[in-house]
C-alpha cells in the first residue's frame, strides 16, 4: 500500500533485495501489526491516541487547529504511516529509525511527532487558514535538520509517553474505530439508499435551474428546500463573515468573546503546568539516575576495600605458613646436624675398631707362629727321642 | 495568472481532487497551481494542498485545492477531507478502464460523506496518451450526462483543459454561492417585515450556523 513503498525504498538503499524484503516483513509484523491492513485499524487508533495526547500537551495549538478546521490526524497520519520517510530530512529519519529499532516499539513515533509539534507550534499558531497551517507544518517538518535537537526533545521531553500509557489509550479508542469501520461497511451495503438521496439532490438542482428563469417562484421554493440549504448556509456565512462581523456588536458578543479568551488563557495555563510537570519528571528522572550512579560507585568502592582486606588477610596467612615451613626446615637441619655428628662418631668408632683390629691381628699371627713353633719343638723333641 | 494576493479575495472555495491511485491528481494540482509536471512524483499519503487566486466574473476567488490519496484503503481517512468542500473533481485515467469503472464508487463515496450540494466534475486525465486509450470520450460523456456531472478530458502533461476544468467548476460554485447569498439577503429583507414568523426563523438559523462554523 502507499507509504510502505517509502520505507521499503529506504531498506533497498541499505541492503540486498532479499534482506530488505525480510526486514520489511519483520518491521510490519513486529512493530506495526494491524497498521498496513485493509482497514488500517491500528493506524486509526494511533491517530486518535495521538490527538488525545496533543490535546493534553498542546491545548492551545489544538484549539487553533480546531478553529481553522484542521484535524490533527490530517497532519500526523502521513507521519506515522511513512515512519517519517520523505517527511523529515534523511539524517533525522535515520536517527529516529535507530531509536525505533532499538526500542522495538512505536513509542518513538509518538514522541517524535509531539516533539515536532512542540518545535513548530509557535509558527503554526500564527497561521490564518487550514491550508496554510497544514502546508506550513509539512514544510517545517521537511526542514527539521537539527536531528540531535529533535531526538533529544523527543526522548527527554516526552518521557511520560510510554508503551503502557499508549496501550491504555489504544484500548479506549479501539472501540470507536471498530464502530466507525463497521458503520462504513454497512454504509456501502445500503448504497441504494444513498442513491435515492442523490437523485433527490439532482432533481433539486434542476428545480433551482428553473428558479433562475422564474424569480417569482424563488421564495416559495426556498422555504420548502430550507433544510437542504443548511449546508450551504454555513458555507455562505463563513464566506461572508467579513461582511457580517460587527453587524451586531452586542454585550452578549463581548461576553462570549471574553469567555473564549478566558478559556484560552486557562488552557494555556494548563498547558504550561503540564509542561512544567513534564520537565520536573524529566529532572527527577535525571536526579534519580545520578543518585543511582553515585550509589553504584559507592558500592563499588566498598567492594574494592573489602577485596583489599581479604587480600591482606590472605597475605598474613601465607606469611604464617611460610614461618611454619621455615621452622620445620630449621628443625630438620638441626636433626641433620645431630645425625651428622652421630655419623662422625660412628665413623671414629669404626676407625678405632679397625685400628684395634690391625693391632690385634699381627699379635694373633705371632701367637699362632709361637704355637706352631712350640708344636714343632715338641714334635721335634719327640722325634729326637 | 496566479495572483499571490493572500487574504485579498472575496470568496474562498474548497475543491477536492479524488479518483483512483495513479490517475494523476497530484500532477493536475501542480500543473494548475505551479505550472509544473513531474513524471516521477511520489504517491500522496493523506492530503496535500495548493491554493490559487483567480477572477470569476470579476470577483477574486481563492481556490483551495485539496489533493487526496487515491488508494482504496485510505478512503476511511480521506473521507474527512470532504468536509466543507464546495466542489470535487473526480479524475480517472483514460488509459485504464478500471479507474473509469470505479467512478461510480467515488460518486457513492462523495454522496455518503460530502455536502449534498457539492458541485461535481469528472475529468478523464492523460488525454496525451491517445494511442493507449482504453476509455472513449463518448463513454465519459455518456456517464457524465447520466450522473449529471460536467465533463472534460484533460492532460496534466501538456496542460490541455486543466485551466478550463478549474475555471468551469469554480464558476459553477460561484453561481450557486452568489445566488444563495442573494437568497439570504432577500430572506433578511423579508425578516424585517413584521408578521412573518417563519422568515425570522430563517434569519436566526443562518446566524446560529455562522457561530457554529466560527467555533469549529
XYZ file of N, CA and C in Angstrom, chain A residues 144-385:
726
model
N 13.425 20.084 9.309
C 13.915 19.862 10.669
C 15.281 19.189 10.570
N 16.289 20.005 10.298
C 17.604 19.444 10.009
C 18.395 19.097 11.263
N 18.056 19.769 12.379
C 18.818 19.505 13.603
C 18.317 18.206 14.233
N 18.868 17.092 13.767
C 18.342 15.798 14.205
C 18.598 15.583 15.698
N 19.718 16.091 16.204
C 20.031 15.889 17.619
C 18.999 16.575 18.493
N 18.656 17.796 18.107
C 17.666 18.516 18.901
C 16.336 17.773 18.875
N 15.975 17.282 17.688
C 14.701 16.581 17.547
C 14.672 15.326 18.419
N 15.729 14.531 18.312
C 15.747 13.273 19.054
C 15.798 13.552 20.564
N 16.564 14.571 20.938
C 16.665 14.901 22.365
C 15.310 15.371 22.897
N 14.665 16.271 22.142
C 13.351 16.755 22.580
C 12.377 15.588 22.676
N 12.454 14.698 21.697
C 11.524 13.569 21.673
C 11.766 12.647 22.864
N 13.032 12.311 23.109
C 13.327 11.294 24.125
C 13.281 11.860 25.544
N 13.779 13.078 25.722
C 13.812 13.623 27.082
C 12.530 14.374 27.426
N 11.971 15.039 26.436
C 10.808 15.880 26.717
C 9.528 15.095 26.931
N 9.462 13.896 26.392
C 8.202 13.162 26.477
C 8.403 11.774 27.074
N 9.159 11.774 28.189
C 9.415 10.512 28.883
C 8.133 9.871 29.390
N 7.155 10.730 29.687
C 5.911 10.206 30.277
C 5.091 9.425 29.257
N 5.405 9.593 27.969
C 4.697 8.818 26.934
C 5.364 7.449 26.847
N 4.725 6.471 27.455
C 5.309 5.130 27.465
C 4.363 4.143 26.793
N 4.884 2.950 26.545
C 4.059 1.921 25.912
C 2.809 1.612 26.723
N 2.990 1.559 28.046
C 1.842 1.253 28.914
C 0.735 2.281 28.736
N 1.165 3.536 28.780
C 0.183 4.606 28.669
C -0.513 4.547 27.309
N 0.285 4.358 26.261
C -0.283 4.301 24.911
C -1.263 3.143 24.791
N -0.882 1.999 25.368
C -1.764 0.837 25.265
C -3.101 1.087 25.942
N -3.058 1.774 27.078
C -4.316 2.094 27.762
C -5.193 2.966 26.872
N -4.579 4.001 26.284
C -5.334 4.904 25.414
C -5.835 4.167 24.182
N -4.999 3.245 23.669
C -5.408 2.490 22.476
C -6.655 1.673 22.776
N -6.636 0.993 23.937
C -7.810 0.211 24.346
C -9.063 1.074 24.269
N -8.904 2.292 24.806
C -10.035 3.212 24.907
C -10.574 3.569 23.520
N -9.667 3.845 22.583
C -10.104 4.360 21.280
C -10.419 3.274 20.266
N -9.953 2.038 20.544
C -10.144 0.982 19.544
C -11.628 0.748 19.289
N -12.416 0.813 20.356
C -13.860 0.604 20.217
C -14.453 1.572 19.199
N -14.087 2.864 19.354
C -14.617 3.889 18.451
C -14.287 3.556 17.011
N -13.009 3.230 16.780
C -12.579 2.964 15.401
C -13.329 1.771 14.827
N -13.430 0.697 15.629
C -14.119 -0.506 15.136
C -15.561 -0.179 14.804
N -16.166 0.675 15.626
C -17.552 1.049 15.398
C -17.689 1.799 14.064
N -16.786 2.777 13.858
C -16.856 3.582 12.633
C -16.624 2.708 11.403
N -15.615 1.824 11.511
C -15.320 0.941 10.381
C -16.528 0.064 10.076
N -17.157 -0.448 11.137
C -18.353 -1.272 10.966
C -19.454 -0.503 10.255
N -19.622 0.750 10.689
C -20.673 1.563 10.086
C -20.400 1.828 8.615
N -19.114 2.052 8.303
C -18.748 2.282 6.896
C -19.087 1.062 6.053
N -18.752 -0.112 6.622
C -19.027 -1.353 5.899
C -20.526 -1.462 5.626
N -21.312 -1.127 6.660
C -22.754 -1.168 6.494
C -23.198 -0.145 5.455
N -22.569 1.010 5.528
C -22.923 2.123 4.629
C -22.796 1.747 3.168
N -21.742 0.969 2.855
C -21.581 0.614 1.447
C -22.633 -0.388 1.009
N -23.195 -1.120 2.006
C -24.260 -2.062 1.644
C -25.554 -1.333 1.298
N -25.809 -0.271 2.018
C -27.069 0.427 1.784
C -26.869 1.598 0.820
N -25.988 1.384 -0.143
C -25.701 2.469 -1.074
C -26.937 2.790 -1.918
N -27.801 1.800 -2.080
C -29.029 2.036 -2.823
C -29.775 3.221 -2.230
N -29.792 3.210 -0.904
C -30.487 4.255 -0.183
C -29.908 5.623 -0.528
N -28.578 5.670 -0.506
C -27.931 6.956 -0.764
C -28.156 7.395 -2.201
N -28.329 6.417 -3.085
C -28.579 6.773 -4.479
C -29.899 7.524 -4.591
N -30.880 7.065 -3.787
C -32.160 7.742 -3.822
C -32.002 9.200 -3.352
N -31.205 9.355 -2.285
C -30.959 10.709 -1.787
C -30.289 11.543 -2.874
N -29.358 10.888 -3.559
C -28.624 11.590 -4.598
C -29.563 12.051 -5.709
N -30.472 11.163 -6.101
C -31.368 11.557 -7.181
C -32.243 12.726 -6.737
N -32.604 12.733 -5.445
C -33.353 13.876 -4.922
C -32.540 15.155 -5.082
N -31.259 15.003 -4.750
C -30.366 16.168 -4.831
C -30.354 16.727 -6.239
N -30.283 15.817 -7.219
C -30.189 16.316 -8.579
C -31.504 16.898 -9.062
N -32.620 16.328 -8.617
C -33.892 16.924 -9.022
C -33.989 18.322 -8.405
N -33.421 18.432 -7.194
C -33.414 19.751 -6.555
C -32.584 20.738 -7.373
N -31.462 20.230 -7.873
C -30.600 21.098 -8.684
C -31.353 21.591 -9.918
N -32.116 20.669 -10.514
C -32.858 21.063 -11.707
C -33.923 22.096 -11.360
N -34.582 21.880 -10.218
C -35.571 22.854 -9.759
C -34.959 24.237 -9.703
N -33.759 24.238 -9.135
C -33.094 25.501 -8.942
C -32.841 26.179 -10.288
N -32.491 25.340 -11.264
C -32.278 25.875 -12.611
C -33.520 26.595 -13.111
N -34.658 26.030 -12.804
C -35.901 26.672 -13.238
C -36.137 27.979 -12.484
N -35.767 27.953 -11.206
C -35.970 29.157 -10.391
C -35.323 30.370 -11.024
N -34.165 30.101 -11.558
C -33.442 31.205 -12.157
C -34.279 31.926 -13.213
N -35.024 31.115 -13.962
C -35.834 31.720 -15.011
C -37.120 32.327 -14.450
N -37.514 31.875 -13.269
C -38.781 32.333 -12.716
C -38.583 32.864 -11.301
N -38.161 34.101 -11.151
C -37.837 34.625 -9.825
C -39.051 34.679 -8.886
N -40.226 34.710 -9.420
C -41.413 34.780 -8.566
C -41.541 33.527 -7.706
N -41.098 32.416 -8.258
C -41.208 31.145 -7.528
C -40.135 31.000 -6.455
N -39.171 31.846 -6.541
C -37.954 31.678 -5.755
C -38.210 31.523 -4.262
N -38.922 32.454 -3.698
C -39.164 32.451 -2.251
C -39.841 31.174 -1.796
N -40.873 30.832 -2.516
C -41.646 29.654 -2.138
C -40.740 28.414 -2.084
N -39.982 28.251 -3.176
C -39.110 27.082 -3.252
C -38.057 27.105 -2.174
N -37.606 28.290 -1.892
C -36.507 28.385 -0.951
C -36.915 27.882 0.419
N -38.095 28.250 0.857
C -38.504 27.801 2.190
C -38.784 26.311 2.203
N -39.290 25.860 1.100
C -39.558 24.429 1.023
C -38.240 23.638 1.144
N -37.228 24.210 0.556
C -35.965 23.471 0.480
C -35.001 23.864 1.586
N -35.456 24.652 2.496
C -34.575 25.200 3.516
C -33.659 24.167 4.201
N -34.220 23.029 4.675
C -33.355 22.102 5.395
C -32.145 21.693 4.581
N -32.343 21.533 3.303
C -31.227 21.089 2.496
C -30.225 22.214 2.247
N -30.676 23.425 2.477
C -29.791 24.552 2.259
C -28.795 24.750 3.391
N -29.088 24.122 4.536
C -28.317 24.461 5.732
C -26.804 24.313 5.510
N -26.435 23.292 4.750
C -25.003 23.114 4.486
C -24.405 24.318 3.788
N -25.087 24.764 2.772
C -24.571 25.903 2.016
C -24.625 27.169 2.850
N -25.644 27.215 3.713
C -25.789 28.376 4.579
C -24.533 28.600 5.399
N -24.112 27.478 5.954
C -22.921 27.506 6.785
C -21.750 28.057 5.976
N -21.625 27.509 4.809
C -20.549 27.901 3.903
C -20.628 29.385 3.613
N -21.846 29.808 3.319
C -22.087 31.190 2.958
C -21.642 32.101 4.090
N -22.015 31.694 5.301
C -21.676 32.531 6.450
C -20.178 32.643 6.604
N -19.499 31.524 6.368
C -18.051 31.581 6.517
C -17.462 32.469 5.435
N -18.077 32.423 4.262
C -17.551 33.220 3.158
C -17.786 34.705 3.411
N -18.967 34.979 3.942
C -19.332 36.381 4.078
C -19.015 36.923 5.466
N -18.256 36.152 6.213
C -18.037 36.544 7.605
C -17.458 37.953 7.700
N -16.646 38.305 6.717
C -16.060 39.643 6.718
C -17.141 40.721 6.715
N -18.162 40.437 5.922
C -19.231 41.421 5.807
C -20.076 41.464 7.065
N -20.284 40.297 7.644
C -21.267 40.223 8.719
C -20.694 40.506 10.100
N -19.397 40.297 10.251
C -18.797 40.532 11.560
C -18.989 42.004 11.936
N -19.422 42.207 13.144
C -19.559 43.575 13.602
C -20.906 44.181 13.290
N -21.805 43.401 12.722
C -23.133 43.941 12.477
C -23.903 44.097 13.792
N -23.721 43.146 14.683
C -24.413 43.204 15.978
C -23.398 43.215 17.122
N -22.807 44.353 17.398
C -21.791 44.365 18.450
C -22.445 44.431 19.829
N -23.179 43.402 20.163
C -23.937 43.447 21.414
C -23.059 43.062 22.596
N -23.622 43.277 23.780
C -22.907 42.943 25.015
C -22.667 41.446 25.081
N -23.703 40.707 24.618
C -23.598 39.249 24.651
C -22.359 38.781 23.893
N -22.125 39.391 22.736
C -20.974 39.039 21.916
C -19.690 39.248 22.684
N -19.648 40.421 23.342
C -18.428 40.737 24.093
C -18.191 39.702 25.191
N -19.297 39.397 25.897
C -19.189 38.406 26.980
C -18.678 37.093 26.404
N -19.253 36.696 25.261
C -18.827 35.437 24.622
C -17.346 35.466 24.306
N -16.958 36.614 23.714
C -15.569 36.716 23.307
C -14.643 36.590 24.515
N -15.047 37.302 25.600
C -14.207 37.260 26.800
C -14.162 35.866 27.383
N -15.323 35.200 27.310
C -15.357 33.818 27.814
C -14.365 32.962 27.052
N -14.403 33.145 25.739
C -13.497 32.354 24.896
C -12.055 32.664 25.260
N -11.796 33.969 25.458
C -10.444 34.384 25.803
C -10.018 33.736 27.111
N -10.950 33.781 28.076
C -10.677 33.196 29.388
C -10.343 31.719 29.236
N -11.159 31.041 28.425
C -10.928 29.604 28.195
C -9.532 29.370 27.629
N -9.206 30.209 26.645
C -7.889 30.034 26.020
C -6.795 30.208 27.049
N -6.957 31.264 27.873
C -5.923 31.533 28.876
C -5.814 30.369 29.853
N -6.987 29.881 30.290
C -6.983 28.766 31.237
C -6.279 27.564 30.639
N -6.575 27.345 29.362
C -5.965 26.185 28.728
C -4.472 26.360 28.566
N -4.102 27.615 28.291
C -2.669 27.895 28.193
C -1.994 27.583 29.515
N -2.675 28.016 30.590
C -2.113 27.781 31.913
C -1.955 26.286 32.137
N -3.012 25.560 31.771
C -2.975 24.120 31.956
C -1.800 23.507 31.193
N -1.635 24.023 29.991
C -0.545 23.506 29.159
C 0.797 23.761 29.827
N 0.934 25.000 30.358
C 2.191 25.357 31.000
C 2.451 24.465 32.209
N 1.380 24.255 32.992
C 1.524 23.409 34.180
C 1.943 22.002 33.777
N 1.282 21.500 32.748
C 1.607 20.143 32.270
C 3.059 20.043 31.836
N 3.467 21.108 31.121
C 4.835 21.125 30.610
C 5.820 21.136 31.779
N 5.484 21.965 32.780
C 6.342 22.065 33.953
C 6.468 20.702 34.619
N 5.300 20.037 34.738
C 5.322 18.708 35.360
C 6.218 17.759 34.581
N 6.045 17.876 33.300
C 6.830 17.026 32.400
C 8.322 17.212 32.655
N 8.716 18.500 32.684
C 10.125 18.815 32.879
C 10.592 18.334 34.245
N 9.694 18.515 35.250
C 10.049 18.087 36.594
C 10.307 16.586 36.607
N 9.407 15.868 35.937
C 9.588 14.416 35.871
C 10.932 14.084 35.248
N 11.221 14.791 34.150
C 12.495 14.540 33.470
C 13.664 14.819 34.406
N 13.519 15.946 35.167
C 14.591 16.349 36.075
C 14.781 15.308 37.176
N 13.649 14.895 37.790
C 13.765 13.903 38.859
C 14.349 12.608 38.307
N 13.950 12.324 37.090
C 14.478 11.119 36.453
C 16.001 11.220 36.346
N 16.444 12.414 35.918
C 17.885 12.639 35.796
C 18.562 12.522 37.156
N 17.929 13.191 38.165
C 18.493 13.166 39.509
C 18.579 11.733 40.011
N 17.477 10.983 39.764
C 17.464 9.579 40.187
C 18.623 8.824 39.563
N 18.774 9.088 38.283
C 19.844 8.414 37.551
C 21.187 8.727 38.201
N 21.356 10.038 38.526
C 22.587 10.490 39.182
C 22.813 9.733 40.478
N 21.734 9.745 41.318
C 21.827 9.068 42.610
C 22.218 7.614 42.424
N 21.546 7.019 41.458
C 21.790 5.608 41.220
C 23.269 5.379 40.898
N 23.790 6.298 40.080
C 25.188 6.126 39.681
C 26.118 6.292 40.877
N 25.784 7.317 41.738
C 26.617 7.572 42.904
C 26.625 6.351 43.809
N 25.395 5.832 44.012
C 25.251 4.665 44.870
C 26.072 3.507 44.334
N 25.970 3.324 43.043
C 26.721 2.244 42.403
C 28.220 2.416 42.646
N 28.687 3.677 42.509
C 30.106 3.945 42.701
C 30.514 3.602 44.126
N 29.672 4.038 45.094
C 29.983 3.758 46.495
C 30.105 2.262 46.743
N 29.103 1.568 46.222
C 29.100 0.116 46.393
C 30.373 -0.495 45.842
N 30.779 0.038 44.735
C 31.953 -0.491 44.079
C 33.192 -0.273 44.942
N 33.277 0.966 45.491
C 34.432 1.277 46.354
C 34.459 0.323 47.544
N 33.281 0.153 48.172
C 33.218 -0.753 49.319
C 33.713 -2.143 48.952
N 33.261 -2.552 47.812
C 33.670 -3.878 47.344
C 35.185 -3.964 47.226
N 35.757 -2.898 46.647
C 37.203 -2.874 46.447
C 37.937 -2.947 47.784
N 37.440 -2.115 48.770
C 38.067 -2.104 50.096
C 38.032 -3.507 50.693
N 36.860 -4.112 50.585
C 36.690 -5.465 51.118
C 37.711 -6.414 50.497
N 37.845 -6.279 49.195
C 38.762 -7.150 48.482
C 40.196 -6.975 48.979
N 40.557 -5.670 49.176
C 41.904 -5.378 49.663
C 42.121 -6.041 51.023
N 41.118 -5.896 51.920
C 41.232 -6.502 53.253
C 41.414 -8.004 53.125
N 40.597 -8.596 52.257
C 40.695 -10.045 52.049
C 42.108 -10.441 51.630
N 42.622 -9.634 50.698
C 43.954 -9.944 50.194
C 44.996 -9.851 51.307
N 44.851 -8.780 52.155
C 45.768 -8.620 53.284
C 45.779 -9.853 54.172
N 44.536 -10.278 54.467
C 44.391 -11.445 55.343
C 45.092 -12.658 54.736
N 44.808 -12.828 53.448
C 45.399 -13.965 52.742
C 46.922 -13.907 52.834
N 47.425 -12.661 52.686
C 48.857 -12.464 52.742
C 49.410 -12.892 54.105
N 48.710 -12.469 55.195
C 49.124 -12.806 56.549
C 49.188 -14.322 56.722
N 48.119 -14.954 56.256
C 48.071 -16.419 56.377
C 49.258 -17.039 55.668
N 49.515 -16.528 54.491
C 50.629 -17.044 53.722
C 51.946 -16.916 54.504
N 52.097 -15.681 55.120
C 53.331 -15.439 55.871
C 53.483 -16.441 57.010
N 52.387 -16.661 57.715
C 52.384 -17.603 58.828
C 52.851 -18.981 58.379
N 52.217 -19.347 57.243
C 52.567 -20.667 56.705
C 54.055 -20.749 56.390
N 54.546 -19.629 55.851
C 55.946 -19.599 55.474
C 56.836 -19.790 56.708
N 56.443 -19.023 57.761
C 57.221 -19.111 59.010
C 57.251 -20.551 59.510
N 56.072 -21.185 59.457
C 55.981 -22.568 59.930
C 56.915 -23.460 59.126
N 56.885 -23.252 57.841
C 57.732 -24.063 56.964
C 59.200 -23.851 57.329
N 59.537 -22.555 57.542
C 60.920 -22.250 57.905
C 61.319 -22.985 59.182
N 60.402 -22.959 60.189
C 60.665 -23.635 61.464
C 60.958 -25.103 61.228
N 60.066 -25.685 60.427
C 60.227 -27.108 60.132
C 61.582 -27.362 59.486
N 61.952 -26.464 58.594
C 63.226 -26.611 57.903
C 64.403 -26.568 58.886
N 64.322 -25.542 59.788
C 65.379 -25.394 60.797
C 65.514 -26.670 61.634
N 64.302 -27.142 62.031
C 64.247 -28.364 62.818
C 64.969 -29.514 62.104
N 64.617 -29.626 60.815
C 65.200 -30.689 60.005
C 66.710 -30.555 59.929
N 67.134 -29.300 59.791
C 68.562 -29.034 59.695
C 69.288 -29.497 60.957
N 68.622 -29.102 62.082
C 69.230 -29.494 63.364
C 69.353 -31.009 63.439
N 68.268 -31.623 63.089
C 68.268 -33.094 63.137
C 69.376 -33.652 62.266
N 69.498 -32.998 61.126
C 70.535 -33.446 60.201
C 71.923 -33.316 60.844
N 72.099 -32.158 61.523
C 73.388 -31.940 62.194
C 73.681 -33.037 63.222
N 72.614 -33.276 64.012
C 72.767 -34.321 65.034
C 73.189 -35.629 64.375
N 72.477 -35.912 63.282
C 72.771 -37.151 62.577
C 74.206 -37.173 62.077
N 74.640 -36.018 61.605
C 75.994 -35.889 61.086
C 77.017 -36.222 62.190
N 76.752 -35.562 63.346
C 77.649 -35.799 64.489
C 77.689 -37.295 64.814
N 76.483 -37.867 64.848
C 76.374 -39.289 65.189
C 77.155 -40.128 64.184
N 76.972 -39.691 62.901
C 77.661 -40.441 61.866
C 79.184 -40.368 62.065
N 79.653 -39.128 62.378
C 81.104 -38.981 62.582
C 81.597 -39.824 63.743
N 80.844 -39.765 64.803
C 81.212 -40.588 65.975
C 81.311 -42.051 65.574
N 80.303 -42.425 64.860
C 80.281 -43.835 64.452
C 81.488 -44.154 63.597
N 81.799 -43.197 62.693
C 82.963 -43.403 61.830
C 84.225 -43.515 62.677
N 84.324 -42.553 63.666
C 85.501 -42.572 64.550
C 85.627 -43.923 65.248
N 84.477 -44.340 65.763
C 84.483 -45.618 66.489
C 84.949 -46.753 65.571
N 84.350 -46.635 64.311
C 84.721 -47.675 63.346
C 86.224 -47.673 63.071
N 86.777 -46.419 62.927
C 88.205 -46.297 62.680
C 89.015 -46.882 63.842
N 88.559 -46.562 65.062
C 89.244 -47.046 66.258
C 89.242 -48.563 66.267
N 88.049 -49.092 65.944
C 87.921 -50.541 65.960
C 88.859 -51.165 64.924
N 88.911 -50.492 63.719
C 89.783 -51.021 62.677
C 91.227 -51.003 63.139
N 91.558 -49.889 63.825
C 92.933 -49.758 64.335
C 93.242 -50.892 65.331
N 92.317 -51.020 66.209
C 92.497 -52.067 67.234
C 92.665 -53.422 66.563
N 91.827 -53.585 65.561
C 91.868 -54.843 64.813
C 93.237 -55.075 64.188
N 93.735 -53.960 63.546
C 95.028 -54.101 62.889
C 96.158 -54.346 63.900
N 95.988 -53.781 65.090
C 96.984 -54.025 66.133
C 96.900 -55.467 66.581
N 95.657 -55.928 66.754
C 95.490 -57.271 67.311
C 95.905 -58.354 66.308
N 95.698 -58.088 65.058
C 95.916 -59.149 64.063
C 97.369 -59.678 64.061
N 98.415 -58.809 63.941
C 99.791 -59.336 63.943
C 100.104 -60.134 65.189
N 99.495 -59.533 66.333
C 99.752 -60.247 67.576
C 99.176 -61.650 67.516
N 98.015 -61.687 66.923
C 97.389 -63.020 66.829
C 98.257 -63.942 65.962
N 98.750 -63.359 64.872
C 99.592 -64.150 63.979
C 100.819 -64.676 64.741
N 101.464 -63.781 65.469
C 102.626 -64.149 66.257
C 102.306 -65.271 67.218
N 101.172 -65.098 67.827
C 100.722 -66.139 68.766
C 100.637 -67.474 68.055
N 100.067 -67.416 66.894
C 99.900 -68.668 66.118
C 101.270 -69.292 65.828
N 102.187 -68.428 65.318
C 103.525 -68.884 64.987
C 104.188 -69.549 66.188
N 104.061 -68.873 67.317
C 104.635 -69.407 68.561
C 104.104 -70.793 68.834
N 102.838 -70.898 68.676
C 102.206 -72.187 68.961
C 102.764 -73.255 68.018
N 102.845 -72.802 66.730
C 103.357 -73.729 65.733
C 104.790 -74.120 66.098
N 105.620 -73.151 66.436
C 106.995 -73.392 66.793
C 107.059 -74.326 67.963
N 106.256 -73.987 68.993
C 106.192 -74.821 70.189
C 105.823 -76.205 69.772
N 104.856 -76.292 68.901
C 104.401 -77.604 68.457
C 105.517 -78.362 67.731
N 106.194 -77.546 66.841
C 107.281 -78.126 66.094
C 108.355 -78.590 67.058
N 108.650 -77.725 68.026
C 109.652 -78.069 69.031
C 109.274 -79.335 69.728
N 108.016 -79.364 70.051
C 107.544 -80.530 70.804
C 107.661 -81.803 69.992
N 107.238 -81.676 68.785
C 107.261 -82.838 67.918
C 108.699 -83.212 67.607
N 109.602 -82.175 67.386
C 110.986 -82.395 67.137
C 111.612 -83.181 68.275
N 111.307 -82.789 69.490
C 111.831 -83.421 70.659
C 111.395 -84.838 70.721
N 110.144 -84.980 70.336
C 109.602 -86.329 70.375
C 110.293 -87.214 69.373
N 110.569 -86.620 68.169
C 111.191 -87.356 67.093
C 112.581 -87.725 67.537
N 113.367 -86.808 68.134
C 114.721 -86.965 68.547
C 114.814 -87.968 69.605
N 113.721 -88.172 70.345
C 113.724 -89.106 71.391
C 113.542 -90.416 70.895
